Amino acid sequence: MAEDAAVPTGIDSHIPNAARMYNYFLGGKDNFPTDREAAERVLTIAPEARELARQNRAFLRRAVRYLVAEAGIRQFVDIGAGLPTQGNVHEVAAEVDPGTQVAYVDNDPVVLSHARALLSSTTNTIAVQGDLRDPEAILDDPELNSLIDFTEPVAILLVAVLHFISDSDKPDDLIGRLRDAVPRGSYLVLSHVTAEERPDTAHQAAEVYRDANMSVTLRSRERILGMFDGFELVEPGLVREDEWRPDQEPLAGSAGRATPTWFLCGVGRSM
Ligand SMILES: C[S@@+](CC[C@H](N)C(=O)[O-])C[C@H]1O[C@@H](n2cnc3c(N)ncnc32)[C@H](O)[C@@H]1O
């Protein structure tokens, strides 16, 4: 999406967009000059941002593979799904069981139009518009309910999205409402940016998002851990993304531990 002339109706290409900036970090083409400029400002402050975005996707893939192959999960609700990239949830899950049902949810219309185009010939997978700040609307969505059976265990994916939820929107409460809607033995997959390891860099990078369509709230390890209330963390607990079961998918060419991180992640099983 290099030229404004190609901008679909209703899309503002003049405000940096968090989903498209992330797409740029991942080497995608679904972004506009404004997104690239903002992303480059982040990269000037924190050159590791590209590597961290890749690590986040790698964590997501490993978590999905673990849930389908080892935990027996066959239903995913991926909220804040983002623009389609390589190794999407339904593709990773289908490698283990093609019958796995995946509902992508995002509040960004650009994300939705790309996801729907990608999924037009796919069964067992849908994309619906929804906002994490209104969990009941997501849970009541008729299309989502036609695919996801909420009497059976579900994995709720909140990967790299909760830092876009401000404290005033009560993220713990939102997670609790999702947790209460799924049966025991369901899972929460979560990653979140933190200022713990490099506070100055993280705060400066987060500052860039003040001009974007959504701002970033950095949270402490303790606050992120608290988001797993009602869930039992599976091993290895809340860790850096390159430390979550890395043996299942070695990070080829990754700087690994040498890369400072702003991300913590974990997978929890509802009790
Ligand atoms: C950084 S991307 C993460 C994409 C994917 N989950 C991943 O980790 O690779 C964040 C996504 O969350 C979406 N998002 C932000 N706030 C949201 C909200 N309140 N409800 C639903 N989606 C939201 C954005 O539109 C964007 O697509």
mmCIF file of N, CA, C and O in Angstrom, residues 71-124:
data_model
loop_
_atom_site.group_PDB
_atom_site.id
_atom_site.type_symbol
_atom_site.label_atom_id
_atom_site.label_comp_id
_atom_site.label_asym_id
_atom_site.label_seq_id
_atom_site.Cartn_x
_atom_site.Cartn_y
_atom_site.Cartn_z
ATOM 1 N N ALA A 71 -2.342 -29.929 24.298
ATOM 2 C CA ALA A 71 -3.406 -29.615 25.263
ATOM 3 C C ALA A 71 -4.788 -29.994 24.729
ATOM 4 O O ALA A 71 -5.784 -29.847 25.441
ATOM 5 N N GLY A 72 -4.858 -30.449 23.477
ATOM 6 C CA GLY A 72 -6.131 -30.921 22.930
ATOM 7 C C GLY A 72 -7.122 -29.825 22.574
ATOM 8 O O GLY A 72 -8.318 -30.091 22.405
ATOM 9 N N ILE A 73 -6.654 -28.594 22.425
ATOM 10 C CA ILE A 73 -7.556 -27.476 22.091
ATOM 11 C C ILE A 73 -7.872 -27.499 20.590
ATOM 12 O O ILE A 73 -6.989 -27.691 19.752
ATOM 13 N N ARG A 74 -9.158 -27.297 20.276
ATOM 14 C CA ARG A 74 -9.573 -27.300 18.868
ATOM 15 C C ARG A 74 -10.347 -26.033 18.499
ATOM 16 O O ARG A 74 -10.919 -25.957 17.407
ATOM 17 N N GLN A 75 -10.388 -25.048 19.426
ATOM 18 C CA GLN A 75 -11.109 -23.800 19.152
ATOM 19 C C GLN A 75 -10.268 -22.610 19.625
ATOM 20 O O GLN A 75 -9.787 -22.610 20.762
ATOM 21 N N PHE A 76 -10.124 -21.618 18.760
ATOM 22 C CA PHE A 76 -9.347 -20.425 19.092
ATOM 23 C C PHE A 76 -10.172 -19.174 18.810
ATOM 24 O O PHE A 76 -10.808 -19.071 17.750
ATOM 25 N N VAL A 77 -10.144 -18.239 19.752
ATOM 26 C CA VAL A 77 -10.687 -16.897 19.505
ATOM 27 C C VAL A 77 -9.510 -15.945 19.668
ATOM 28 O O VAL A 77 -8.993 -15.760 20.777
ATOM 29 N N ASP A 78 -9.053 -15.392 18.551
ATOM 30 C CA ASP A 78 -7.834 -14.579 18.502
ATOM 31 C C ASP A 78 -8.248 -13.106 18.439
ATOM 32 O O ASP A 78 -8.621 -12.602 17.379
ATOM 33 N N ILE A 79 -8.202 -12.441 19.592
ATOM 34 C CA ILE A 79 -8.696 -11.053 19.677
ATOM 35 C C ILE A 79 -7.511 -10.092 19.553
ATOM 36 O O ILE A 79 -6.532 -10.201 20.282
ATOM 37 N N GLY A 80 -7.633 -9.139 18.604
ATOM 38 C CA GLY A 80 -6.484 -8.293 18.257
ATOM 39 C C GLY A 80 -5.582 -9.093 17.335
ATOM 40 O O GLY A 80 -4.372 -9.141 17.487
ATOM 41 N N ALA A 81 -6.236 -9.741 16.361
ATOM 42 C CA ALA A 81 -5.555 -10.732 15.515
ATOM 43 C C ALA A 81 -4.477 -10.113 14.634
ATOM 44 O O ALA A 81 -3.476 -10.741 14.322
ATOM 45 N N GLY A 82 -4.678 -8.855 14.218
ATOM 46 C CA GLY A 82 -3.683 -8.188 13.375
ATOM 47 C C GLY A 82 -3.814 -8.560 11.913
ATOM 48 O O GLY A 82 -4.601 -9.436 11.536
ATOM 49 N N LEU A 83 -3.016 -7.873 11.092
ATOM 50 C CA LEU A 83 -3.026 -8.150 9.654
ATOM 51 C C LEU A 83 -2.455 -9.539 9.399
ATOM 52 O O LEU A 83 -1.490 -9.931 10.046
ATOM 53 N N PRO A 84 -3.048 -10.267 8.453
ATOM 54 C CA PRO A 84 -2.541 -11.610 8.172
ATOM 55 C C PRO A 84 -1.059 -11.555 7.791
ATOM 56 O O PRO A 84 -0.610 -10.627 7.132
ATOM 57 N N THR A 85 -0.335 -12.545 8.250
ATOM 58 C CA THR A 85 1.089 -12.621 7.940
ATOM 59 C C THR A 85 1.396 -14.081 7.661
ATOM 60 O O THR A 85 0.483 -14.842 7.345
ATOM 61 N N GLN A 86 2.666 -14.479 7.744
ATOM 62 C CA GLN A 86 2.952 -15.902 7.558
ATOM 63 C C GLN A 86 2.758 -16.616 8.889
ATOM 64 O O GLN A 86 3.013 -16.035 9.936
ATOM 65 N N GLY A 87 2.337 -17.871 8.816
ATOM 66 C CA GLY A 87 2.169 -18.640 10.045
ATOM 67 C C GLY A 87 1.020 -18.116 10.872
ATOM 68 O O GLY A 87 1.136 -17.929 12.085
ATOM 69 N N ASN A 88 -0.115 -17.867 10.215
ATOM 70 C CA ASN A 88 -1.309 -17.428 10.951
ATOM 71 C C ASN A 88 -1.841 -18.577 11.806
ATOM 72 O O ASN A 88 -1.551 -19.752 11.545
ATOM 73 N N VAL A 89 -2.645 -18.208 12.798
ATOM 74 C CA VAL A 89 -3.117 -19.202 13.781
ATOM 75 C C VAL A 89 -3.769 -20.399 13.086
ATOM 76 O O VAL A 89 -3.462 -21.555 13.405
ATOM 77 N N HIS A 90 -4.674 -20.143 12.131
ATOM 78 C CA HIS A 90 -5.390 -21.269 11.514
ATOM 79 C C HIS A 90 -4.445 -22.173 10.717
ATOM 80 O O HIS A 90 -4.658 -23.382 10.631
ATOM 81 N N GLU A 91 -3.387 -21.578 10.160
ATOM 82 C CA GLU A 91 -2.430 -22.383 9.390
ATOM 83 C C GLU A 91 -1.596 -23.270 10.319
ATOM 84 O O GLU A 91 -1.375 -24.451 10.038
ATOM 85 N N VAL A 92 -1.147 -22.700 11.429
ATOM 86 C CA VAL A 92 -0.351 -23.470 12.392
ATOM 87 C C VAL A 92 -1.200 -24.588 12.996
ATOM 88 O O VAL A 92 -0.770 -25.741 13.081
ATOM 89 N N ALA A 93 -2.438 -24.243 13.378
ATOM 90 C CA ALA A 93 -3.327 -25.240 13.981
ATOM 91 C C ALA A 93 -3.638 -26.361 12.987
ATOM 92 O O ALA A 93 -3.659 -27.544 13.357
ATOM 93 N N ALA A 94 -3.856 -25.977 11.722
ATOM 94 C CA ALA A 94 -4.232 -26.972 10.704
ATOM 95 C C ALA A 94 -3.114 -27.972 10.431
ATOM 96 O O ALA A 94 -3.374 -29.095 9.992
ATOM 97 N N GLU A 95 -1.869 -27.568 10.706
ATOM 98 C CA GLU A 95 -0.757 -28.518 10.520
ATOM 99 C C GLU A 95 -0.920 -29.709 11.463
ATOM 100 O O GLU A 95 -0.495 -30.809 11.163
ATOM 101 N N VAL A 96 -1.547 -29.467 12.620
ATOM 102 C CA VAL A 96 -1.758 -30.555 13.589
ATOM 103 C C VAL A 96 -3.140 -31.172 13.386
ATOM 104 O O VAL A 96 -3.291 -32.386 13.326
ATOM 105 N N ASP A 97 -4.168 -30.316 13.257
ATOM 106 C CA ASP A 97 -5.530 -30.809 13.032
ATOM 107 C C ASP A 97 -6.290 -29.814 12.153
ATOM 108 O O ASP A 97 -6.680 -28.734 12.615
ATOM 109 N N PRO A 98 -6.518 -30.167 10.885
ATOM 110 C CA PRO A 98 -7.203 -29.259 9.956
ATOM 111 C C PRO A 98 -8.628 -28.928 10.388
ATOM 112 O O PRO A 98 -9.229 -27.982 9.871
ATOM 113 N N GLY A 99 -9.161 -29.678 11.341
ATOM 114 C CA GLY A 99 -10.529 -29.420 11.798
ATOM 115 C C GLY A 99 -10.613 -28.328 12.856
ATOM 116 O O GLY A 99 -11.708 -27.988 13.316
ATOM 117 N N THR A 100 -9.486 -27.755 13.248
ATOM 118 C CA THR A 100 -9.486 -26.727 14.308
ATOM 119 C C THR A 100 -10.246 -25.482 13.843
ATOM 120 O O THR A 100 -10.097 -25.043 12.710
ATOM 121 N N GLN A 101 -11.084 -24.956 14.744
ATOM 122 C CA GLN A 101 -11.905 -23.776 14.418
ATOM 123 C C GLN A 101 -11.201 -22.515 14.921
ATOM 124 O O GLN A 101 -10.807 -22.474 16.095
ATOM 125 N N VAL A 102 -11.093 -21.513 14.071
ATOM 126 C CA VAL A 102 -10.398 -20.276 14.467
ATOM 127 C C VAL A 102 -11.254 -19.067 14.118
ATOM 128 O O VAL A 102 -11.669 -18.897 12.971
ATOM 129 N N ALA A 103 -11.523 -18.230 15.134
ATOM 130 C CA ALA A 103 -12.234 -16.962 14.897
ATOM 131 C C ALA A 103 -11.258 -15.821 15.159
ATOM 132 O O ALA A 103 -10.741 -15.685 16.269
ATOM 133 N N TYR A 104 -10.992 -15.051 14.127
ATOM 134 C CA TYR A 104 -10.154 -13.859 14.278
ATOM 135 C C TYR A 104 -11.066 -12.681 14.593
ATOM 136 O O TYR A 104 -12.116 -12.507 13.948
ATOM 137 N N VAL A 105 -10.638 -11.855 15.557
ATOM 138 C CA VAL A 105 -11.414 -10.675 15.948
ATOM 139 C C VAL A 105 -10.461 -9.486 15.984
ATOM 140 O O VAL A 105 -9.361 -9.589 16.536
ATOM 141 N N ASP A 106 -10.883 -8.375 15.405
ATOM 142 C CA ASP A 106 -10.072 -7.153 15.489
ATOM 143 C C ASP A 106 -11.023 -5.977 15.354
ATOM 144 O O ASP A 106 -12.108 -6.103 14.776
ATOM 145 N N ASN A 107 -10.620 -4.827 15.892
ATOM 146 C CA ASN A 107 -11.485 -3.653 15.764
ATOM 147 C C ASN A 107 -11.054 -2.745 14.620
ATOM 148 O O ASN A 107 -11.653 -1.691 14.414
ATOM 149 N N ASP A 108 -10.026 -3.155 13.870
ATOM 150 C CA ASP A 108 -9.521 -2.328 12.776
ATOM 151 C C ASP A 108 -10.112 -2.813 11.455
ATOM 152 O O ASP A 108 -9.893 -3.962 11.065
ATOM 153 N N PRO A 109 -10.855 -1.945 10.744
ATOM 154 C CA PRO A 109 -11.499 -2.386 9.495
ATOM 155 C C PRO A 109 -10.516 -2.847 8.428
ATOM 156 O O PRO A 109 -10.848 -3.719 7.618
ATOM 157 N N VAL A 110 -9.293 -2.295 8.416
ATOM 158 C CA VAL A 110 -8.295 -2.729 7.425
ATOM 159 C C VAL A 110 -7.907 -4.184 7.690
ATOM 160 O O VAL A 110 -7.812 -5.006 6.773
ATOM 161 N N VAL A 111 -7.707 -4.493 8.960
ATOM 162 C CA VAL A 111 -7.360 -5.864 9.351
ATOM 163 C C VAL A 111 -8.466 -6.815 8.899
ATOM 164 O O VAL A 111 -8.208 -7.871 8.310
ATOM 165 N N LEU A 112 -9.705 -6.396 9.142
ATOM 166 C CA LEU A 112 -10.849 -7.253 8.792
ATOM 167 C C LEU A 112 -10.925 -7.512 7.291
ATOM 168 O O LEU A 112 -11.133 -8.656 6.863
ATOM 169 N N SER A 113 -10.727 -6.463 6.488
ATOM 170 C CA SER A 113 -10.872 -6.672 5.048
ATOM 171 C C SER A 113 -9.758 -7.581 4.529
ATOM 172 O O SER A 113 -10.003 -8.452 3.689
ATOM 173 N N HIS A 114 -8.549 -7.428 5.057
ATOM 174 C CA HIS A 114 -7.453 -8.316 4.627
ATOM 175 C C HIS A 114 -7.714 -9.753 5.081
ATOM 176 O O HIS A 114 -7.491 -10.700 4.332
ATOM 177 N N ALA A 115 -8.158 -9.906 6.324
ATOM 178 C CA ALA A 115 -8.385 -11.255 6.857
ATOM 179 C C ALA A 115 -9.489 -11.945 6.059
ATOM 180 O O ALA A 115 -9.365 -13.116 5.698
ATOM 181 N N ARG A 116 -10.559 -11.203 5.757
ATOM 182 C CA ARG A 116 -11.676 -11.831 5.025
ATOM 183 C C ARG A 116 -11.237 -12.251 3.631
ATOM 184 O O ARG A 116 -11.636 -13.307 3.136
ATOM 185 N N ALA A 117 -10.390 -11.404 2.987
ATOM 186 C CA ALA A 117 -9.909 -11.756 1.648
ATOM 187 C C ALA A 117 -9.082 -13.041 1.716
ATOM 188 O O ALA A 117 -9.238 -13.945 0.894
ATOM 189 N N LEU A 118 -8.244 -13.134 2.738
ATOM 190 C CA LEU A 118 -7.377 -14.314 2.876
ATOM 191 C C LEU A 118 -8.195 -15.570 3.146
ATOM 192 O O LEU A 118 -7.864 -16.660 2.681
ATOM 193 N N LEU A 119 -9.292 -15.386 3.889
ATOM 194 C CA LEU A 119 -10.041 -16.557 4.362
ATOM 195 C C LEU A 119 -11.186 -16.967 3.457
ATOM 196 O O LEU A 119 -11.898 -17.914 3.776
ATOM 197 N N SER A 120 -11.348 -16.255 2.312
ATOM 198 C CA SER A 120 -12.547 -16.484 1.498
ATOM 199 C C SER A 120 -12.704 -17.947 1.089
ATOM 200 O O SER A 120 -13.811 -18.439 0.947
ATOM 201 N N SER A 121 -11.586 -18.659 0.918
ATOM 202 C CA SER A 121 -11.706 -20.060 0.484
ATOM 203 C C SER A 121 -11.374 -21.035 1.610
ATOM 204 O O SER A 121 -11.103 -22.201 1.370
ATOM 205 N N THR A 122 -11.382 -20.528 2.845
ATOM 206 C CA THR A 122 -10.981 -21.374 3.980
ATOM 207 C C THR A 122 -12.204 -21.795 4.789
ATOM 208 O O THR A 122 -13.073 -20.978 5.066
ATOM 209 N N THR A 123 -12.250 -23.045 5.173
ATOM 210 C CA THR A 123 -13.334 -23.490 6.069
ATOM 211 C C THR A 123 -12.817 -23.476 7.503
ATOM 212 O O THR A 123 -11.614 -23.411 7.735
ATOM 213 N N ASN A 124 -13.711 -23.505 8.451
ATOM 214 C CA ASN A 124 -13.359 -23.562 9.877
ATOM 215 C C ASN A 124 -12.707 -22.290 10.405
ATOM 216 O O ASN A 124 -12.201 -22.286 11.525
#
